[in-house]
Short mmCIF file of C-alpha atoms and ligand atoms in Angstrom, two decimals:
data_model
loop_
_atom_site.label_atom_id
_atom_site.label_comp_id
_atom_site.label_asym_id
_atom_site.label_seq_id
_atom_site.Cartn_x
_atom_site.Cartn_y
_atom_site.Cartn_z
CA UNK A 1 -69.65 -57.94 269.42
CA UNK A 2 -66.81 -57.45 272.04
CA UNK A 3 -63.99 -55.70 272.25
CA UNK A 4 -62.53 -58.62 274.08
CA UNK A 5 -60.66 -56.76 276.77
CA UNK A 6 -61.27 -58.98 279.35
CA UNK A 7 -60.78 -57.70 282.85
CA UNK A 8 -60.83 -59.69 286.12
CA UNK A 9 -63.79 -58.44 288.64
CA UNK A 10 -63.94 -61.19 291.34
CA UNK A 11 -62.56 -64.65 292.34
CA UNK A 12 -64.55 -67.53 290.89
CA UNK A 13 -65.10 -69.30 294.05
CA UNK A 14 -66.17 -65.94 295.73
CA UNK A 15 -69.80 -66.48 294.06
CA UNK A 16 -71.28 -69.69 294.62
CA UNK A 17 -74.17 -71.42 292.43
CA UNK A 18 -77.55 -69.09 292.22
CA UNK A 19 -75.70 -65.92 293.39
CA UNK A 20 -74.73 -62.57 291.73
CA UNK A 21 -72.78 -59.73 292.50
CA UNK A 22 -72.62 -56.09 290.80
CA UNK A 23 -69.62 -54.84 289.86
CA UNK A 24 -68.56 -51.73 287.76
CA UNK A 25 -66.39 -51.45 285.18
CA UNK A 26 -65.88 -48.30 282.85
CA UNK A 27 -68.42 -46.83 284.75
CA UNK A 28 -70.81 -49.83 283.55
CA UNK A 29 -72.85 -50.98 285.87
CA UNK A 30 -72.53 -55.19 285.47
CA UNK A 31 -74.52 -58.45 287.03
CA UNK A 32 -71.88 -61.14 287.22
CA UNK A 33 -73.87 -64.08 287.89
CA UNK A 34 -73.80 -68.07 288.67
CA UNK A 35 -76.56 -69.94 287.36
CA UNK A 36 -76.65 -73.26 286.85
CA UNK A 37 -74.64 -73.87 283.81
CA UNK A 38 -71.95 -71.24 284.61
CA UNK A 39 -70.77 -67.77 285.08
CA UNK A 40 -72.64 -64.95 283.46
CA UNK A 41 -72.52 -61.25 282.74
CA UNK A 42 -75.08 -58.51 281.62
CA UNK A 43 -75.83 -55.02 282.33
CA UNK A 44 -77.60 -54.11 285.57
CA UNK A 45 -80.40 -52.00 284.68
CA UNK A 46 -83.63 -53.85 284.01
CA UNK A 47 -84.78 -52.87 280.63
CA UNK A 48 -88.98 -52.41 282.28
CA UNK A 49 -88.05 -49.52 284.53
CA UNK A 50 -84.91 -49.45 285.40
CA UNK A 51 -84.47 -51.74 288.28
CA UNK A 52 -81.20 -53.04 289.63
CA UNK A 53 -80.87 -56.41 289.61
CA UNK A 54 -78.18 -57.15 291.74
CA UNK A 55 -80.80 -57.94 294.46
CA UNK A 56 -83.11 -60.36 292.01
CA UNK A 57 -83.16 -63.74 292.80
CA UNK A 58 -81.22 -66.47 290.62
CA UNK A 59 -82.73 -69.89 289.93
CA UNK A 60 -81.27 -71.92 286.93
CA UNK A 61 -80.19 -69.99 284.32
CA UNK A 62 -82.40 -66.90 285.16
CA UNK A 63 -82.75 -63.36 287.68
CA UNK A 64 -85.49 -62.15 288.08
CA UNK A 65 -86.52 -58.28 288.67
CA UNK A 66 -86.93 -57.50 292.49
CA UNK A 67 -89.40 -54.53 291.58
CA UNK A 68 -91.91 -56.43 289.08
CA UNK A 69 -90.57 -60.32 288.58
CA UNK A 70 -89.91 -60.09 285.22
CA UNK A 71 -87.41 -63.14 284.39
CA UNK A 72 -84.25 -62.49 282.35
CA UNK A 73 -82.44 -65.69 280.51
CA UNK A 74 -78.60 -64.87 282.13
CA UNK A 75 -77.27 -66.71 279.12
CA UNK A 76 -78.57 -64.54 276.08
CA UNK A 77 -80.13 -61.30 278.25
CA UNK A 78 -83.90 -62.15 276.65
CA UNK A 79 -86.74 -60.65 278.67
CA UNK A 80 -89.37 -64.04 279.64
CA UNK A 81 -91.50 -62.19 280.48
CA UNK A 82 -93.67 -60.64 277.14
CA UNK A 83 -96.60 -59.33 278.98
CA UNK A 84 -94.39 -56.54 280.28
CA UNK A 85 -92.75 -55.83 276.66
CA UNK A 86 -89.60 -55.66 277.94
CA UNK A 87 -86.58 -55.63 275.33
CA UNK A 88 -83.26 -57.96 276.36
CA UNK A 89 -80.28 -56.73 278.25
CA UNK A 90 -77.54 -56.49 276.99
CA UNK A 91 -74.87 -59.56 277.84
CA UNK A 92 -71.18 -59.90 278.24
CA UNK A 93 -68.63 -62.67 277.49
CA UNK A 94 -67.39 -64.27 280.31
CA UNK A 95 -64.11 -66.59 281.11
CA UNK A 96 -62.50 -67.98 284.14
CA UNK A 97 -58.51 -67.43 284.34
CA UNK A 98 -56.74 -68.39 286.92
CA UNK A 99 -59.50 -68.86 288.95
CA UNK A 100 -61.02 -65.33 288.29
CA UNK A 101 -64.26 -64.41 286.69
CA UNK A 102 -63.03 -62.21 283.96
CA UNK A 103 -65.43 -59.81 281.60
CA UNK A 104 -65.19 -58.51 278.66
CA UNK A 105 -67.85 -55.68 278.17
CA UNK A 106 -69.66 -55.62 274.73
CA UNK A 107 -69.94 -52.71 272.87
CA UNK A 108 -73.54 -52.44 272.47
CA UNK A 109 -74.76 -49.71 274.59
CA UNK A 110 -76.90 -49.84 277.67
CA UNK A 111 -80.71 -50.45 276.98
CA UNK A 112 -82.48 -47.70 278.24
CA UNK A 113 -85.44 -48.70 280.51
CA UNK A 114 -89.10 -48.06 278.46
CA UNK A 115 -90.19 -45.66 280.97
S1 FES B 201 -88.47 -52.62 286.70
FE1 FES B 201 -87.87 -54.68 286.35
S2 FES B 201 -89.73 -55.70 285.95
FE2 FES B 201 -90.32 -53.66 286.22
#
């Protein structure tokens, strides 16, 4: 569920296919992405141990952790990687206006890493 406040955070062609940038917004740390079907948003705190992922590496429609590899899905948040247990982040909904990426933060909370 969103409040569907969307805000504008950076220009569209600012962040090329299999980039991602970190931007905050209410204080909420966020991992606007590019994969390969679009623009994507989720909260930048990997779920494992707390990892940024600002600095993980995009290919398709994934990031993956720079401290342990786990693979995140940037469309729906889910953790592909089971043998680490991790639970999903949390995602955002995402629209282009005017040529900007604009977010709207959910209003599910941030997961807290296991550890
Ligand atoms: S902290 Fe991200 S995979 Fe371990």
């Amino acid at each position: 569920m969103s409040n569907s406040i969307f805000r504008p955070v950076i220009s569209a062609g600012d962040l090329p296919e299999g980039q991602a940038v970190t931007v905050s917004i209410e204080g909420r740390d966020v991992l606007v992405s590019h994969g390969e079907s679009g623009f994507f948003a989720m909260d930048d705190l990997c779920p494992h141990n707390g990892s940024r992922l600002g600095t993980g590496k995009i290919r398709k429609d994934t990031v993956s952790c720079p401290m342990h590899g786990a693979r995140f899905d940037l469309r729906t948040g889910e953790c592909l990687a089971k043998a680490l247990g991790c639970q999903s982040i949390v995602t955002h909904q995402v629209r282009i206006a005017d040529g900007q990426i604009e977010i709207a933060l959910s209003e599910f909370p941030v997961q807290q890493p296991m550890v």
